[in-house]
XYZ file of C-alpha atoms in Angstrom:
337
model
C -53.225 -168.856 110.778
C -54.051 -165.152 110.431
C -55.341 -163.498 107.244
C -52.027 -161.662 106.805
C -49.926 -164.807 106.978
C -52.334 -166.708 104.704
C -51.959 -164.024 102.040
C -48.216 -164.583 102.059
C -48.535 -168.346 101.682
C -51.053 -168.314 98.833
C -49.859 -168.515 95.266
C -50.731 -165.541 93.064
C -53.854 -166.017 90.936
C -52.722 -167.381 87.569
C -55.498 -165.390 85.892
C -53.809 -162.103 86.799
C -51.925 -160.348 84.019
C -48.355 -161.330 84.795
C -46.872 -160.388 81.418
C -43.689 -158.323 81.735
C -42.566 -156.114 78.862
C -39.299 -154.182 78.904
C -39.190 -151.868 75.902
C -36.069 -150.044 74.680
C -34.640 -149.375 78.141
C -31.602 -147.074 78.086
C -29.689 -146.167 81.252
C -26.946 -143.563 81.591
C -24.653 -142.266 84.334
C -23.310 -138.743 84.650
C -19.581 -138.876 85.417
C -16.890 -136.232 85.716
C -15.509 -137.261 82.342
C -18.863 -137.364 80.548
C -22.042 -139.395 80.044
C -21.670 -143.171 80.294
C -24.437 -145.081 78.556
C -24.561 -148.321 80.523
C -27.635 -149.840 78.876
C -28.620 -149.157 75.269
C -32.193 -149.890 74.146
C -32.664 -153.320 75.716
C -36.055 -154.998 75.205
C -37.493 -158.325 76.314
C -40.770 -159.963 77.308
C -41.689 -162.472 79.977
C -45.079 -163.969 79.205
C -45.148 -167.728 79.686
C -41.475 -167.471 80.619
C -40.983 -167.877 84.368
C -37.244 -167.231 84.525
C -34.831 -165.194 82.436
C -31.066 -164.853 82.839
C -29.085 -161.693 82.089
C -25.511 -162.709 81.320
C -22.382 -160.693 80.633
C -18.930 -159.780 81.835
C -18.243 -156.931 84.256
C -19.293 -153.584 82.810
C -21.756 -155.076 80.336
C -24.708 -153.243 81.908
C -26.486 -156.285 83.342
C -26.643 -155.049 86.945
C -27.580 -151.525 85.842
C -30.534 -153.031 83.987
C -31.720 -154.806 87.135
C -31.291 -151.719 89.314
C -33.052 -149.609 86.707
C -36.097 -151.889 86.672
C -36.314 -151.589 90.468
C -35.757 -147.817 90.291
C -32.736 -148.192 92.569
C -29.962 -146.660 90.460
C -27.202 -144.582 92.049
C -27.831 -140.834 92.274
C -25.846 -140.156 89.106
C -27.754 -142.802 87.137
C -31.105 -142.559 85.387
C -33.367 -144.396 82.969
C -33.245 -142.018 80.007
C -35.777 -143.821 77.825
C -37.967 -146.896 77.585
C -40.773 -148.508 79.548
C -41.301 -151.385 81.977
C -44.860 -152.688 81.647
C -46.170 -154.855 84.470
C -49.858 -155.437 85.228
C -50.705 -153.053 82.351
C -48.821 -150.243 84.088
C -45.564 -148.559 83.038
C -43.958 -148.571 86.457
C -41.127 -146.323 85.301
C -43.675 -143.618 84.598
C -45.373 -143.423 87.996
C -44.408 -141.289 90.983
C -41.777 -142.482 93.428
C -44.434 -142.421 96.156
C -46.777 -144.706 94.213
C -43.930 -147.044 93.282
C -42.799 -147.332 96.916
C -46.321 -147.850 98.212
C -47.548 -150.356 95.639
C -44.584 -152.039 93.943
C -41.222 -151.866 95.718
C -40.715 -155.146 97.675
C -44.464 -155.816 97.474
C -44.660 -156.817 93.805
C -41.046 -156.408 92.664
C -38.191 -157.360 94.942
C -34.442 -157.802 94.594
C -31.599 -159.794 96.084
C -28.655 -157.437 95.683
C -25.131 -158.583 94.926
C -23.265 -159.315 98.175
C -26.418 -158.528 100.142
C -25.752 -161.160 102.800
C -23.015 -158.831 104.051
C -25.655 -156.153 104.650
C -27.232 -158.046 107.561
C -26.841 -155.944 110.719
C -24.464 -157.714 113.146
C -26.138 -156.309 116.282
C -29.717 -157.417 115.552
C -31.174 -160.908 115.466
C -32.589 -162.376 112.254
C -36.127 -161.986 113.593
C -35.631 -158.328 114.531
C -34.236 -157.471 111.110
C -37.069 -159.212 109.280
C -39.605 -157.574 111.576
C -38.196 -154.145 110.731
C -38.750 -154.794 107.010
C -42.363 -155.827 107.590
C -43.302 -153.010 109.934
C -41.758 -150.374 107.656
C -44.033 -151.480 104.796
C -47.087 -152.587 106.811
C -47.560 -149.950 109.483
C -50.604 -151.581 111.110
C -49.387 -155.183 111.134
C -49.703 -156.929 114.506
C -46.758 -158.573 116.210
C -48.516 -161.948 115.935
C -48.929 -161.608 112.172
C -45.367 -160.348 111.875
C -43.939 -163.437 113.568
C -46.178 -165.731 111.518
C -45.017 -164.239 108.192
C -41.365 -164.337 109.255
C -41.603 -168.006 110.212
C -43.362 -168.820 106.932
C -40.685 -167.013 104.899
C -37.852 -168.802 106.689
C -39.573 -172.152 106.179
C -40.000 -171.402 102.460
C -36.230 -170.971 102.058
C -35.481 -174.209 103.898
C -34.529 -172.820 107.314
C -35.899 -173.866 110.706
C -37.368 -170.724 112.342
C -36.826 -172.170 115.818
C -33.089 -172.406 115.123
C -32.400 -169.127 113.304
C -34.900 -166.482 114.496
C -32.924 -165.537 117.593
C -29.510 -165.928 115.947
C -27.183 -163.075 115.022
C -25.633 -163.025 111.513
C -22.157 -164.009 112.757
C -23.649 -167.227 114.142
C -24.789 -168.366 110.705
C -22.996 -169.885 107.719
C -22.727 -168.052 104.401
C -25.400 -170.265 102.859
C -27.814 -169.623 105.734
C -27.259 -165.863 105.494
C -27.956 -165.927 101.757
C -31.196 -167.821 102.391
C -32.215 -165.213 104.956
C -31.535 -162.439 102.428
C -33.787 -164.271 99.941
C -36.428 -164.691 102.671
C -36.246 -160.924 103.315
C -36.921 -160.291 99.631
C -39.959 -162.595 99.776
C -41.565 -161.216 102.941
C -44.181 -159.133 101.132
C -45.026 -161.778 98.508
C -43.571 -160.205 95.331
C -44.540 -161.379 91.847
C -41.089 -160.630 90.395
C -37.724 -161.391 92.033
C -34.534 -159.881 90.598
C -31.465 -161.765 91.839
C -28.100 -160.091 91.182
C -25.247 -162.606 91.439
C -27.153 -164.627 94.091
C -24.364 -167.179 94.556
C -21.354 -164.830 94.825
C -18.796 -165.867 97.490
C -20.501 -169.220 98.119
C -18.865 -172.607 97.621
C -20.170 -174.878 94.868
C -22.304 -177.015 97.195
C -24.081 -173.984 98.676
C -24.408 -172.472 95.192
C -26.317 -175.558 94.077
C -28.593 -175.346 97.136
C -29.387 -171.673 96.514
C -30.158 -172.344 92.844
C -32.425 -175.253 93.816
C -34.197 -172.925 96.224
C -34.773 -170.315 93.515
C -36.121 -173.005 91.166
C -38.489 -174.166 93.904
C -39.786 -170.627 94.408
C -40.490 -170.301 90.667
C -42.366 -173.612 90.576
C -44.334 -173.329 93.819
C -45.150 -169.617 93.968
C -45.737 -168.922 90.266
C -43.156 -166.170 90.643
C -41.078 -164.738 87.832
C -37.339 -164.417 88.379
C -34.671 -162.368 86.628
C -31.197 -163.735 87.407
C -28.186 -161.501 86.766
C -24.847 -163.293 86.613
C -21.527 -163.483 84.784
C -21.451 -167.291 85.108
C -23.515 -169.054 82.446
C -22.878 -172.465 83.989
C -25.141 -171.595 86.940
C -28.423 -171.148 85.108
C -29.301 -174.074 82.757
C -31.912 -175.516 85.140
C -33.082 -172.186 86.510
C -34.267 -170.034 83.589
C -36.089 -170.536 80.295
C -34.479 -167.735 78.294
C -31.206 -165.842 78.369
C -30.223 -162.288 77.494
C -26.557 -161.965 76.563
C -25.311 -158.451 77.350
C -22.228 -156.910 75.795
C -21.144 -153.262 76.137
C -24.628 -152.174 77.182
C -26.517 -153.997 74.434
C -28.505 -157.229 74.343
C -26.554 -159.014 71.590
C -28.581 -162.229 71.842
C -31.897 -163.251 73.394
C -32.368 -166.994 73.121
C -33.961 -169.967 74.787
C -31.660 -171.811 77.163
C -31.260 -174.849 74.880
C -30.114 -172.770 71.897
C -27.601 -170.823 73.985
C -25.795 -173.963 75.092
C -26.209 -176.149 72.002
C -26.096 -173.658 69.123
C -25.197 -170.139 70.337
C -25.786 -167.479 67.697
C -23.658 -164.427 68.484
C -19.849 -164.790 68.329
C -19.647 -163.316 71.838
C -22.067 -165.958 73.147
C -20.036 -168.644 71.387
C -16.883 -167.372 73.085
C -18.599 -167.355 76.488
C -19.700 -170.970 76.052
C -16.208 -172.028 74.971
C -14.696 -170.372 78.034
C -16.682 -172.594 80.432
C -14.272 -175.301 81.723
C -15.465 -178.916 81.527
C -14.343 -181.474 84.094
C -14.222 -184.367 81.624
C -12.575 -182.390 78.825
C -9.094 -183.425 77.665
C -8.396 -179.775 76.782
C -5.983 -178.458 79.403
C -5.718 -174.859 78.268
C -8.342 -172.324 79.328
C -10.052 -170.509 76.475
C -10.664 -166.821 76.931
C -11.943 -163.877 74.902
C -9.075 -161.800 73.574
C -9.038 -158.024 73.947
C -11.094 -155.730 76.165
C -14.650 -154.397 76.013
C -15.023 -150.894 74.537
C -15.112 -147.766 76.675
C -18.821 -146.960 77.060
C -18.068 -143.236 77.037
C -16.431 -143.513 73.617
C -18.820 -145.761 71.698
C -18.698 -145.214 67.958
C -20.634 -146.654 65.061
C -20.515 -150.348 64.279
C -20.699 -153.652 66.119
C -19.326 -153.245 69.630
C -17.754 -156.712 69.563
C -16.030 -156.115 66.205
C -12.484 -155.647 67.543
C -12.643 -158.943 69.473
C -14.633 -160.992 66.967
C -12.927 -163.710 64.856
C -15.685 -163.378 62.207
C -15.608 -159.579 61.741
C -16.019 -158.332 58.152
C -16.926 -155.134 56.304
C -20.575 -154.872 57.350
C -19.529 -154.861 61.010
C -18.487 -151.217 60.680
C -22.219 -150.393 60.678
C -24.555 -150.841 63.647
C -26.071 -154.333 63.412
C -29.862 -154.720 63.558
C -31.763 -157.211 65.738
C -32.245 -160.234 63.497
C -34.801 -162.966 64.156
C -33.374 -166.501 63.926
C -36.140 -168.976 64.678
C -37.714 -167.688 67.899
C -34.506 -165.964 69.009
C -32.935 -162.547 68.407
C -29.308 -161.814 67.600
C -27.569 -158.501 66.936
C -25.046 -159.651 64.321
C -24.444 -159.084 60.596
C -23.579 -162.776 60.104
C -27.321 -163.448 60.011
C -28.292 -160.638 57.639
C -29.711 -163.092 55.097
C -32.336 -164.131 57.667
C -34.089 -160.780 57.167
């Protein structure tokens, strides 16, 4: 096996500084009707944590946060404040050239929402993966290229002999999603951001993809940030969860607390809305009302108009309150301060 392919297969050195700190990230979009603040001062750390989930309904800012960390926002979007510290470097404060050369896909990679539909129908799997490698490693030999591609496909549970020469239309949805994940892993990243990685897949394939992601965390000492609206997908995948609502992180808790004793009323409503097969309850519980317009955010708790526990203090912006080892942005816990 060549040196290049061995470097892909090796686990990262556990002695390296793999702490991730996201500090007060705010993201805004310029629109014709004004500035839309999609993410408002979100902070979190991943030290011993290997996996973290970012949960929220559509428009909560969860995908914008992921795109912002990868510096892949739309042209009208920008990170207006905050830092993203990785390997003792604020990677939001370096040049685009340095980020592309040293971090993008090499140390931080992403599986975009619906990305399996981005596979080019007129090129084989091998050709598409080879293009990714050669665009980032200009001097890589064809032999090393093929070796890394075969290793990546094997890592995601695919037989290279069966899929390398296939075109996307010859593959199932689950196989295409695995190839997209393999593409994201080609350059051996330390961090993988997965945005709705199981969208449009049936429940059996969803389970297989989630098992694959768990395997990558365990075997490659890789950190993963999973962005999803479906809380039921992540109990065995991540250690901590960030609950996003209207651009804010309203709760950051360990996975056990979120499911057994959720803190924020919004988190409680999300948990109650998950249907249970063995439940005798036939009606579906849902959260009444609509999220606020992010271009017209006023003072106070952003969940106030939908919250069954709202009271006078909620008219003021709630602080982040520490409850045990978890954070919640809610006045109900003001006596914990």
